[in-house]
CSV table of C-alpha atoms and ligand atoms in Angstrom, one decimal:
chain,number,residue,atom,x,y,z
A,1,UNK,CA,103.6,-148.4,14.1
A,2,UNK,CA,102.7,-145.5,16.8
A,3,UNK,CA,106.0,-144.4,16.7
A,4,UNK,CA,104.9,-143.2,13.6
A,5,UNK,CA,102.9,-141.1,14.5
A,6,UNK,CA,104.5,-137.5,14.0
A,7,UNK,CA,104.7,-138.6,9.7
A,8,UNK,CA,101.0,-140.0,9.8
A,9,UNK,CA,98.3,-137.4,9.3
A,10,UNK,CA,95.8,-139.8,11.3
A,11,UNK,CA,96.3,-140.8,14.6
A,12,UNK,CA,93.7,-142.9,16.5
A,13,UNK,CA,94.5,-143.3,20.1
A,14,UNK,CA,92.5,-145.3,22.6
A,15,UNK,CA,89.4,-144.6,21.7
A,16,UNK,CA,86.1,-145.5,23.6
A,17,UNK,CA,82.6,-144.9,22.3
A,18,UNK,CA,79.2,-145.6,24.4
A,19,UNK,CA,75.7,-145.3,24.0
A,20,UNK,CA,73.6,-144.0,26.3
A,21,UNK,CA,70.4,-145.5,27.4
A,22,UNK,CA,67.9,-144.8,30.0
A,23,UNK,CA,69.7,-147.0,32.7
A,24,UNK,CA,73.4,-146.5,31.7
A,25,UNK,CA,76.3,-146.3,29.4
A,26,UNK,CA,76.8,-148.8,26.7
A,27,UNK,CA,80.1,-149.8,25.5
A,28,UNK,CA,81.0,-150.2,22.4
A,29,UNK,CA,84.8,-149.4,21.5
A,30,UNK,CA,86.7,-150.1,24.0
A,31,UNK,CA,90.2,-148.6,23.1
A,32,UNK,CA,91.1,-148.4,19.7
A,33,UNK,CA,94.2,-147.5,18.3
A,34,UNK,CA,95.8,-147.5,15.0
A,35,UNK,CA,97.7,-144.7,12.6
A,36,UNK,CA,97.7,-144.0,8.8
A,37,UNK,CA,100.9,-142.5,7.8
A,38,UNK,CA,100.4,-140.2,4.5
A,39,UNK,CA,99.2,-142.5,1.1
A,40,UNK,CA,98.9,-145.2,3.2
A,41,UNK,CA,96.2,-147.8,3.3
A,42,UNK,CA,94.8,-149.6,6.6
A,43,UNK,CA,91.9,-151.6,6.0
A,44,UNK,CA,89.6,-152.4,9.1
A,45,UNK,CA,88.3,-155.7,9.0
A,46,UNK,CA,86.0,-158.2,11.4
A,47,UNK,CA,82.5,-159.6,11.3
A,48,UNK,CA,79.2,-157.4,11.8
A,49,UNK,CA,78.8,-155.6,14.6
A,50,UNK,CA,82.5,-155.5,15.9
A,51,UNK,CA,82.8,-152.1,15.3
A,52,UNK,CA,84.2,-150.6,12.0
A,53,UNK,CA,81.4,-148.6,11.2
A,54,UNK,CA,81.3,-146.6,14.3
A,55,UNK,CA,84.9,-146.5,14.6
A,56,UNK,CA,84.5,-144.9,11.1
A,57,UNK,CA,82.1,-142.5,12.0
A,58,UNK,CA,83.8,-141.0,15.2
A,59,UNK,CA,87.2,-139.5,12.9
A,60,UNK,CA,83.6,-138.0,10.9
A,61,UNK,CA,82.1,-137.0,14.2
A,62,UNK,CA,79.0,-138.6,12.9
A,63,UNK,CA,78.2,-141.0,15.7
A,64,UNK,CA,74.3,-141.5,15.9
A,65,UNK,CA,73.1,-139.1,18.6
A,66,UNK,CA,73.2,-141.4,21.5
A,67,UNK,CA,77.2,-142.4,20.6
A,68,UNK,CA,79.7,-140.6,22.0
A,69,UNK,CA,83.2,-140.6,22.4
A,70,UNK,CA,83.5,-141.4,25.7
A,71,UNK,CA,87.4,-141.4,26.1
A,72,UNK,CA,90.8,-140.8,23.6
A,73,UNK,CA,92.1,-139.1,20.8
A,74,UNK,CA,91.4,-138.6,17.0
A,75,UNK,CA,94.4,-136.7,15.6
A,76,UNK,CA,94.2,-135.6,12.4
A,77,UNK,CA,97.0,-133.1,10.5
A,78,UNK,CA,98.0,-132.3,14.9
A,79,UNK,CA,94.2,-131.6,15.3
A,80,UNK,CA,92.1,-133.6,17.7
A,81,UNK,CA,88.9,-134.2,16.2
A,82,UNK,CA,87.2,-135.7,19.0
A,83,UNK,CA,87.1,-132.3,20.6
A,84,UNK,CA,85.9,-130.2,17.8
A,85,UNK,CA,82.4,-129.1,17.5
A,86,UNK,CA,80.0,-130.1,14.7
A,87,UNK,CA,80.6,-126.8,12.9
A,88,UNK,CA,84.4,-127.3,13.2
A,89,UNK,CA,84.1,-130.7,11.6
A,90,UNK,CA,81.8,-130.3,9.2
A,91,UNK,CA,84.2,-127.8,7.4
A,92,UNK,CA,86.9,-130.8,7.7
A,93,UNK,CA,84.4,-133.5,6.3
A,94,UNK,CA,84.3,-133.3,2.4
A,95,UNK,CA,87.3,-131.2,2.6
A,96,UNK,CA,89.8,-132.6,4.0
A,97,UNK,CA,88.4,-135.9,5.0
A,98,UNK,CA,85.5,-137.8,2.9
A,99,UNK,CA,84.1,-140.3,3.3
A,100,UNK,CA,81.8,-142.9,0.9
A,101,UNK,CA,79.5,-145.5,1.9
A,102,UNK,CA,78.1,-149.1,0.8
A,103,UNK,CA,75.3,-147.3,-0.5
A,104,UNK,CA,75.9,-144.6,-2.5
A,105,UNK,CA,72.0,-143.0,-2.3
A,106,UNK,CA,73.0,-142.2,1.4
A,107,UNK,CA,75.6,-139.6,0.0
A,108,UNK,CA,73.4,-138.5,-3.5
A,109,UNK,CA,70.4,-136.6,-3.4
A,110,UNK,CA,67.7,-138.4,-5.5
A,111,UNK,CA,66.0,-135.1,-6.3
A,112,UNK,CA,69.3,-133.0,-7.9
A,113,UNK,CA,70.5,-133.7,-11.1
A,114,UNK,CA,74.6,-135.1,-10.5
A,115,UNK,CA,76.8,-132.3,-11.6
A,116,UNK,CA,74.3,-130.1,-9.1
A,117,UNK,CA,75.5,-132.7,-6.3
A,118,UNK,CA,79.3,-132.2,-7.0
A,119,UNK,CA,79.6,-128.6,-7.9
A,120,UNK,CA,77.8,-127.5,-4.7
A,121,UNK,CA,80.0,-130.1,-2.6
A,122,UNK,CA,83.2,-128.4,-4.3
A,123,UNK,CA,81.7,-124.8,-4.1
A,124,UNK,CA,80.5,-125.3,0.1
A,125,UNK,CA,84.6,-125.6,0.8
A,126,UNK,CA,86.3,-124.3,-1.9
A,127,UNK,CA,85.7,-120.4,-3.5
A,128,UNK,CA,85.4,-120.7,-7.1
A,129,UNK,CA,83.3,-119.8,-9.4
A,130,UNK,CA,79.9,-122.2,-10.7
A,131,UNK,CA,81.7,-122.7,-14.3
A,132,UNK,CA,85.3,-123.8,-12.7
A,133,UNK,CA,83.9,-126.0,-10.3
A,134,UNK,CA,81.0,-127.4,-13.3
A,135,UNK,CA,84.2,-128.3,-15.3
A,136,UNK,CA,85.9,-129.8,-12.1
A,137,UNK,CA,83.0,-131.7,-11.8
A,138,UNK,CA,83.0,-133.3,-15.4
A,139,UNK,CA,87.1,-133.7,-14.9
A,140,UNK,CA,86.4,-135.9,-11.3
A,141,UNK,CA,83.4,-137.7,-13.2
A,142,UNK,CA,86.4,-138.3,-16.2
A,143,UNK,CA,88.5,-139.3,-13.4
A,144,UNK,CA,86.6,-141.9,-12.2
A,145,UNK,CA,85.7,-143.3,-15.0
A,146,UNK,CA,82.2,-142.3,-16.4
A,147,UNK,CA,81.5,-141.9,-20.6
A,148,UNK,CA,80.4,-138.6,-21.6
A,149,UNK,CA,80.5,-136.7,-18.3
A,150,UNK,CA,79.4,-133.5,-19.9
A,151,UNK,CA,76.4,-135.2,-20.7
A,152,UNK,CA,76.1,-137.1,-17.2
A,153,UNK,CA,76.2,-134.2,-15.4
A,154,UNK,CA,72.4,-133.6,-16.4
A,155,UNK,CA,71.4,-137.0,-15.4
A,156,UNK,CA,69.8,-137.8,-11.6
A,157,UNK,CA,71.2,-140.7,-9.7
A,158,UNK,CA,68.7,-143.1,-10.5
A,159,UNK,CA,69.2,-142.7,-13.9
A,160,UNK,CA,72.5,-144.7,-13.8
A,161,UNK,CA,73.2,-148.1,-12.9
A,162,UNK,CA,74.7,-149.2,-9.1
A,163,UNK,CA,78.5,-149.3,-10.8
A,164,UNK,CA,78.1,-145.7,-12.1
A,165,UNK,CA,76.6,-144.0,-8.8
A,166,UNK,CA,79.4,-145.8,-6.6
A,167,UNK,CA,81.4,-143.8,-9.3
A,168,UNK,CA,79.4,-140.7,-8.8
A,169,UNK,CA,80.1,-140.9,-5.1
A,170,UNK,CA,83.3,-141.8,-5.1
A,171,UNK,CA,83.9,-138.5,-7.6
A,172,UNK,CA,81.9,-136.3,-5.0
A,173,UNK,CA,84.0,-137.6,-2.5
A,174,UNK,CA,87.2,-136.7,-4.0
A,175,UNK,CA,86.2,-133.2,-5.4
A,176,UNK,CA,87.8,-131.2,-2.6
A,177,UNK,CA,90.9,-133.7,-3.0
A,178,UNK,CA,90.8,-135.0,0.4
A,179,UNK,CA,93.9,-136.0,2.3
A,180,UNK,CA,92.1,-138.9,3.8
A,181,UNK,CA,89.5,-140.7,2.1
A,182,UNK,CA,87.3,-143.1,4.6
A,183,UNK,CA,85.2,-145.9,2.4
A,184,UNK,CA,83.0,-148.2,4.7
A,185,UNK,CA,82.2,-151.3,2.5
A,186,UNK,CA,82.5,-149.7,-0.7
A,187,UNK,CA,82.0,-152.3,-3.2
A,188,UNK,CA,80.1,-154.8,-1.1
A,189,UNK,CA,76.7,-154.1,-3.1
A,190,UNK,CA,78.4,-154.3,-6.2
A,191,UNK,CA,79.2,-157.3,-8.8
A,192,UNK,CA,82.9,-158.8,-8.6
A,193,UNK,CA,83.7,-157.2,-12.2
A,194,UNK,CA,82.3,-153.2,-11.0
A,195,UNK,CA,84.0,-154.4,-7.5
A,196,UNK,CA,87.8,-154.7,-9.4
A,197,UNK,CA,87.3,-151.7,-11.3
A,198,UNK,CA,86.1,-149.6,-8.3
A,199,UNK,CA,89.2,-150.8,-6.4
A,200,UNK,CA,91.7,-150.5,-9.3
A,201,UNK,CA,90.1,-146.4,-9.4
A,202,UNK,CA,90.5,-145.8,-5.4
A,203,UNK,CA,94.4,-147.1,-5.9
A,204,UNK,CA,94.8,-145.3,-8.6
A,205,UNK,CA,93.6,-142.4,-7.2
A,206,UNK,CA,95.1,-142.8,-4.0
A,207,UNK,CA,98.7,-142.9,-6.0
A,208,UNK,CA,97.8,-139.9,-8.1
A,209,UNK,CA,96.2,-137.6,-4.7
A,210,UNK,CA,98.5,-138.7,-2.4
A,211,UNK,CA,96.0,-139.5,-0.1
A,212,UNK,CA,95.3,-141.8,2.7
A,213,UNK,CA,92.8,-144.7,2.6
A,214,UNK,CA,90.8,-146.2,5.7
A,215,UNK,CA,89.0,-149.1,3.9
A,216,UNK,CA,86.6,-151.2,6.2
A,217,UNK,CA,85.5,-154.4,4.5
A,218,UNK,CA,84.9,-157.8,5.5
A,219,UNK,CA,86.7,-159.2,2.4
A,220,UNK,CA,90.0,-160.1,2.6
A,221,UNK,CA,90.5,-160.4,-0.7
A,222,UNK,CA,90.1,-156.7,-0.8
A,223,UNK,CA,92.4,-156.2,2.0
A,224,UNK,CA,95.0,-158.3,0.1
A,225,UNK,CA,95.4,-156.3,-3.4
A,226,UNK,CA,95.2,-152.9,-1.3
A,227,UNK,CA,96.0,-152.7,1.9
A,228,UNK,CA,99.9,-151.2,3.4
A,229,UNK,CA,98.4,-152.4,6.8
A,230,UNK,CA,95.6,-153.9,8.3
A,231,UNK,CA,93.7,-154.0,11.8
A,232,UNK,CA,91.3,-156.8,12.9
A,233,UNK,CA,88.6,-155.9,15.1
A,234,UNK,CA,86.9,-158.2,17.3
A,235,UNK,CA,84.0,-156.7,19.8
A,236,UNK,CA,85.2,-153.4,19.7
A,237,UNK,CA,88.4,-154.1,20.2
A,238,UNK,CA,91.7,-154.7,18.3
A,239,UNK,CA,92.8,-157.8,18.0
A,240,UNK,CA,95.7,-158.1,15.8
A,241,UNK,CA,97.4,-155.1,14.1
A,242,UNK,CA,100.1,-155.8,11.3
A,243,UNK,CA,101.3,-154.6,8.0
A,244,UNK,CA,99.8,-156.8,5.4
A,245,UNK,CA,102.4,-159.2,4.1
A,246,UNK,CA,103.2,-159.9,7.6
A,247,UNK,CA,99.7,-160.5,8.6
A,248,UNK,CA,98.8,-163.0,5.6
A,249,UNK,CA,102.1,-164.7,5.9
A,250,UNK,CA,102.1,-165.1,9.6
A,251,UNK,CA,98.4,-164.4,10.8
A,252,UNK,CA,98.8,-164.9,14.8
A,253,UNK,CA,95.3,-164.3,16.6
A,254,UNK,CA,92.9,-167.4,16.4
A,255,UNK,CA,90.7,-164.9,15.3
A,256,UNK,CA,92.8,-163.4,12.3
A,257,UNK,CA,93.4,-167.1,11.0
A,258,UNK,CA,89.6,-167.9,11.1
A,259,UNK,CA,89.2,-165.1,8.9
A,260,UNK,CA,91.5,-166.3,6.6
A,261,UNK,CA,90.5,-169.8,6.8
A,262,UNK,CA,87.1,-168.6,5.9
A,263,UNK,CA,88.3,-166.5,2.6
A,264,UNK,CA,87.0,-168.9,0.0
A,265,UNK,CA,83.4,-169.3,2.0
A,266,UNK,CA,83.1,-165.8,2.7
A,267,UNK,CA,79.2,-164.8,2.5
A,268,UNK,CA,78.7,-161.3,1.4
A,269,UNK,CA,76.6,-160.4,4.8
A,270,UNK,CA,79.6,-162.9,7.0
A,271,UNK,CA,76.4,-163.2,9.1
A,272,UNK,CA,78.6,-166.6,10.3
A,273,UNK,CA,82.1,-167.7,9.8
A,274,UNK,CA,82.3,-171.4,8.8
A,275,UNK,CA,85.7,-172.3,10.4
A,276,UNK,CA,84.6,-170.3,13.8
A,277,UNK,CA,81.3,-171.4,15.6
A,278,UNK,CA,79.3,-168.8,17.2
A,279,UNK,CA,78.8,-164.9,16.7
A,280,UNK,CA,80.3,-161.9,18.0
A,281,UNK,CA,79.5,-161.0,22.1
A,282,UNK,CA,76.6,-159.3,22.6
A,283,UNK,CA,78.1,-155.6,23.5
A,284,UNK,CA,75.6,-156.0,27.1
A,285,UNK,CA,77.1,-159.2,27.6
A,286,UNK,CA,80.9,-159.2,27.1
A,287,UNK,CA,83.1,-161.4,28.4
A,288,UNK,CA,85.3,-160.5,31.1
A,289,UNK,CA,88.6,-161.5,29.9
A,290,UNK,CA,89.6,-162.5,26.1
A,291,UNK,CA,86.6,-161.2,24.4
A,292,UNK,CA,87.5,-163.6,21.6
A,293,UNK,CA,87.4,-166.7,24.7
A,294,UNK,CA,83.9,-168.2,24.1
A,295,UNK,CA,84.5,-168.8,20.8
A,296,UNK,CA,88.5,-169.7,20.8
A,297,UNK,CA,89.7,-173.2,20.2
A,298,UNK,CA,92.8,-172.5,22.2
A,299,UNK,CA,91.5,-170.6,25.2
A,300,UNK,CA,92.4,-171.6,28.9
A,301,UNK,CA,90.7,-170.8,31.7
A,302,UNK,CA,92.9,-167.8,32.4
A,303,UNK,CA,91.7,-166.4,28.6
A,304,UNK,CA,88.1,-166.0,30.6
A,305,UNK,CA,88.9,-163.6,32.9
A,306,UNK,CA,92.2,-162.2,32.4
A,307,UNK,CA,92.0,-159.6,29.8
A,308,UNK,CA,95.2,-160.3,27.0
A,309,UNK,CA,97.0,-156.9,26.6
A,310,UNK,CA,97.9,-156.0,22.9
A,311,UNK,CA,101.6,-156.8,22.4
A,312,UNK,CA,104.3,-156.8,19.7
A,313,UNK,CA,105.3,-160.1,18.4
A,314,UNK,CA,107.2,-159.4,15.8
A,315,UNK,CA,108.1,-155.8,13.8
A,316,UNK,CA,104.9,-154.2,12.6
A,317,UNK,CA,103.0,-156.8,14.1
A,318,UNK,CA,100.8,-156.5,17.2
A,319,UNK,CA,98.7,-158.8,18.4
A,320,UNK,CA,96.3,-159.1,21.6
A,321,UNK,CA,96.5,-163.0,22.6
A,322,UNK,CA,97.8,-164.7,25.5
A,323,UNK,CA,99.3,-167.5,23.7
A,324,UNK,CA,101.8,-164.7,22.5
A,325,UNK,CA,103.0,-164.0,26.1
A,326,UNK,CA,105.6,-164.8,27.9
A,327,UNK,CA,103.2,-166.0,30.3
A,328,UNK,CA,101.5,-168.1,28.0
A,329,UNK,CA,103.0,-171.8,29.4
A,330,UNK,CA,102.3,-170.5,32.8
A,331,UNK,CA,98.9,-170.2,31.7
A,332,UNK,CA,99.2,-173.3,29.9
A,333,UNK,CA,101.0,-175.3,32.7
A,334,UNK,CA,98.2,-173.9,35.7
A,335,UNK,CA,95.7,-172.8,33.7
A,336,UNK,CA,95.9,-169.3,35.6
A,337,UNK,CA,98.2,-166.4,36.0
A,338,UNK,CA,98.6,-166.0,39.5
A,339,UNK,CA,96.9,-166.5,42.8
A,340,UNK,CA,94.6,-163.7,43.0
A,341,UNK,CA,93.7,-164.4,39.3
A,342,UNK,CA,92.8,-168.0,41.0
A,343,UNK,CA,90.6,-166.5,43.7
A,344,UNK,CA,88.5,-164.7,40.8
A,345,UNK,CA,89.0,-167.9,38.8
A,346,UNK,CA,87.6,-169.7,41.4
A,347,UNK,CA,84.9,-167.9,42.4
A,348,UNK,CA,83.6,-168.1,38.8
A,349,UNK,CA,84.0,-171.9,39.0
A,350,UNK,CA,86.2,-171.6,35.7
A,351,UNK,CA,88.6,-173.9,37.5
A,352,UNK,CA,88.5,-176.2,40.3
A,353,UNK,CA,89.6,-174.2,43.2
B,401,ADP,N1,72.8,-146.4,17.1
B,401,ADP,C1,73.2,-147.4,17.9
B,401,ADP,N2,72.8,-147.5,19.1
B,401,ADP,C2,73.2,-148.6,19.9
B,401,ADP,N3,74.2,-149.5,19.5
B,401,ADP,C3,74.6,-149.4,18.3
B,401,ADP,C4,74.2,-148.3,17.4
B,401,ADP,N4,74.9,-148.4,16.2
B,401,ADP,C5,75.7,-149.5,16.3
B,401,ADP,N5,75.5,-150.1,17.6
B,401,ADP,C6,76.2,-151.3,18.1
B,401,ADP,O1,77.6,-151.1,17.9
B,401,ADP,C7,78.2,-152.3,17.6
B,401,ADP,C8,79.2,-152.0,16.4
B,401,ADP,O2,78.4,-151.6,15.3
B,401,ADP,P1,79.1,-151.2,13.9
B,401,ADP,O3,80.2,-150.3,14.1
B,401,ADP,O4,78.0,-150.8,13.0
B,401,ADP,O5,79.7,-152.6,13.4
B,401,ADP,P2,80.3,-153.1,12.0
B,401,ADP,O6,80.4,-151.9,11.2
B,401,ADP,O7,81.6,-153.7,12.4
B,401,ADP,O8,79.4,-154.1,11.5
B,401,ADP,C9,77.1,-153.3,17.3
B,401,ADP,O9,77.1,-154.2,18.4
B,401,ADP,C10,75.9,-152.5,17.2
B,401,ADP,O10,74.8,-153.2,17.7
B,402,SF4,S1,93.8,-165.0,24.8
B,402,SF4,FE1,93.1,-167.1,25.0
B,402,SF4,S2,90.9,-167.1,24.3
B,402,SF4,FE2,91.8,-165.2,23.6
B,402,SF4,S3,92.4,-165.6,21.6
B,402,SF4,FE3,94.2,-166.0,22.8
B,402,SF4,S4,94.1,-168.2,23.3
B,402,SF4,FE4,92.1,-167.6,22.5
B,403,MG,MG1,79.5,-151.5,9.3
């Protein structure tokens, strides 16, 4: 997949975000990389807090303002984002890159009327005049789906129902026909029927724009009907990288096949997954090897301080697990790597000496 890279137009490479506190540095993405060729889809999946949102927010440059990104490389189009200023990116963001969110009253303004919201997004990037971008605006509302835009258009957001402001944002997004379109959760507050219909729009959109679609969600039924490829995250890191047929036919990190186990279970908030005891690490208190060890059925001592690297297994497929290593029945066999991996091994009493 990186070698890619020169035909995708984003290219995320080992990324590393922290927050600062008083005291120090916290780390929260520890090395992401991933690429979205053009009109692709990658959907980013995981439980809470493993990091989707803020590795969603970083190709926005709208980290909170104690994130940062601390190390690596946001290319977008040959430009890397992670070293433009905010003035430099906000003339990307709802240009060339938008983005829409679980809930769409953090994109609308409660106090404009709709077609307002939409003609001044198309009218802060693009020069045209109020009346061409008024009839854009009822064409995108069309678009996506919404009776009588020329009478919508009057209407504030909390006039219309959840379905039909997910519409609305999803229409404000793609005004300025983005090249890539980043949707954190999109449908997750919505009904399965308004859910289908919104992802049936995005595809067909995508198809008709040409666009590229990052899609976080924690439902892999989602990623199943729209993903090209897909990359689990696990505690700010990524565990398994594949295109999706690949990855639901052959799912190789214990954590990927969790996931999946858990599909018919899922709970909307996947506060816990029933086939995986446990939660996600603490970001203060990670493990030191396999972030993915204190909850793996599989792991070996060596999994708890030995950190797996993230290495092809088969063609589009990537995965970052030691049972895919070569070293793997070593590790089996002795239950360690080598001898100075025993002396740290030992000295944590993970084995006996
Ligand atoms: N403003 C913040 N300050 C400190 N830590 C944060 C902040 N926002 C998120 N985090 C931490 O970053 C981690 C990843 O968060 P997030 O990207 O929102 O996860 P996800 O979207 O996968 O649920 C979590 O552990 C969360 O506690
Ligand atoms: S490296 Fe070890 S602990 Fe981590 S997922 Fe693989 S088997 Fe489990
Ligand atoms: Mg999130």
């Amino acid at each position: 997949m990186n070698e890619v890279s020169e035909k995708s137009n984003l290219d995320v490479k080992n990324l590393h975000v922290g927050f600062q506190t008083k005291k120090s540095v916290i780390k929260i993405l520890n090395g992401i990389d991933f690429s979205v060729k053009k009109g692709e889809t990658l959907c980013i999946v995981g439980e809470s807090g493993c990091g989707k949102s803020l590795t969603s927010l970083s190709i926005m440059g709208l980290l909170p303002k104690t994130g940062n990104i601390t190390a690596g490389e946001i290319l977008f189009d040959g430009k890397d984002l992670a070293k433009l200023n905010q003035k430099q990116l906000s003339s990307i963001r709802g240009n060339e890159i938008s983005m829409i969110f679980q809930e769409p009253m953090t994109s609308l303004n409660p106090v404009h009327r709709i077609g307002k919201q939409i003609t001044e997004s198309i009218r802060l990037h693009q020069k045209v005049r109020k009346k061409e971008a008024e009839e854009r605006a009822i064409e995108m509302l069309r678009l996506v789906g919404i009776p009588s835009p020329e009478k919508r258009i009057h209407q504030y957001p909390h006039e219309l129902s959840g379905g039909m402001r997910q519409r609305v944002m999803i229409a404000m997004a793609l005004s300025c026909k983005p090249k890539l379109l980043i949707a954190d959760e999109p449908t997750t507050a919505l009904d399965v029927t308004i859910q289908a219909q919104i992802l049936e729009l995005i595809n067909k959109l995508k198809q008709e724009m040409e666009m590229s679609i990052v899609m976080i969600t924690h439902d892999l039924g989602v990623v199943s009907e729209i993903a090209d490829s897909v990359l689990v995250m696990y505690a700010g890191e990524v565990v398994e990288y594949s295109d999706v047929k690949s990855l639901f036919r052959n799912p190789q990190h214990p954590y990927t096949k969790g996931l999946i186990e858990s599909i018919p279970k899922m709970d909307v908030e996947m506060a816990e997954l029933p086939v995986i005891k446990g939660s996600v690490p603490d970001p203060m208190e990670m493990p030191t090897g396999c972030r993915f060890s204190t909850r793996c059925p599989y792991a070996q001592a060596a999994c708890f301080y030995e950190v797996p690297p993230m290495e092809e297994s088969e063609d589009s497929h990537q995965v970052r697990c030691w049972m895919y290593s070569e070293r793997w029945e070593t590790i089996e066999r002795e239950g360690i790597l080598d001898d100075c991996s025993r002396e740290t091994a030992a000295s944590r009493e993970l084995i006996g000496g």
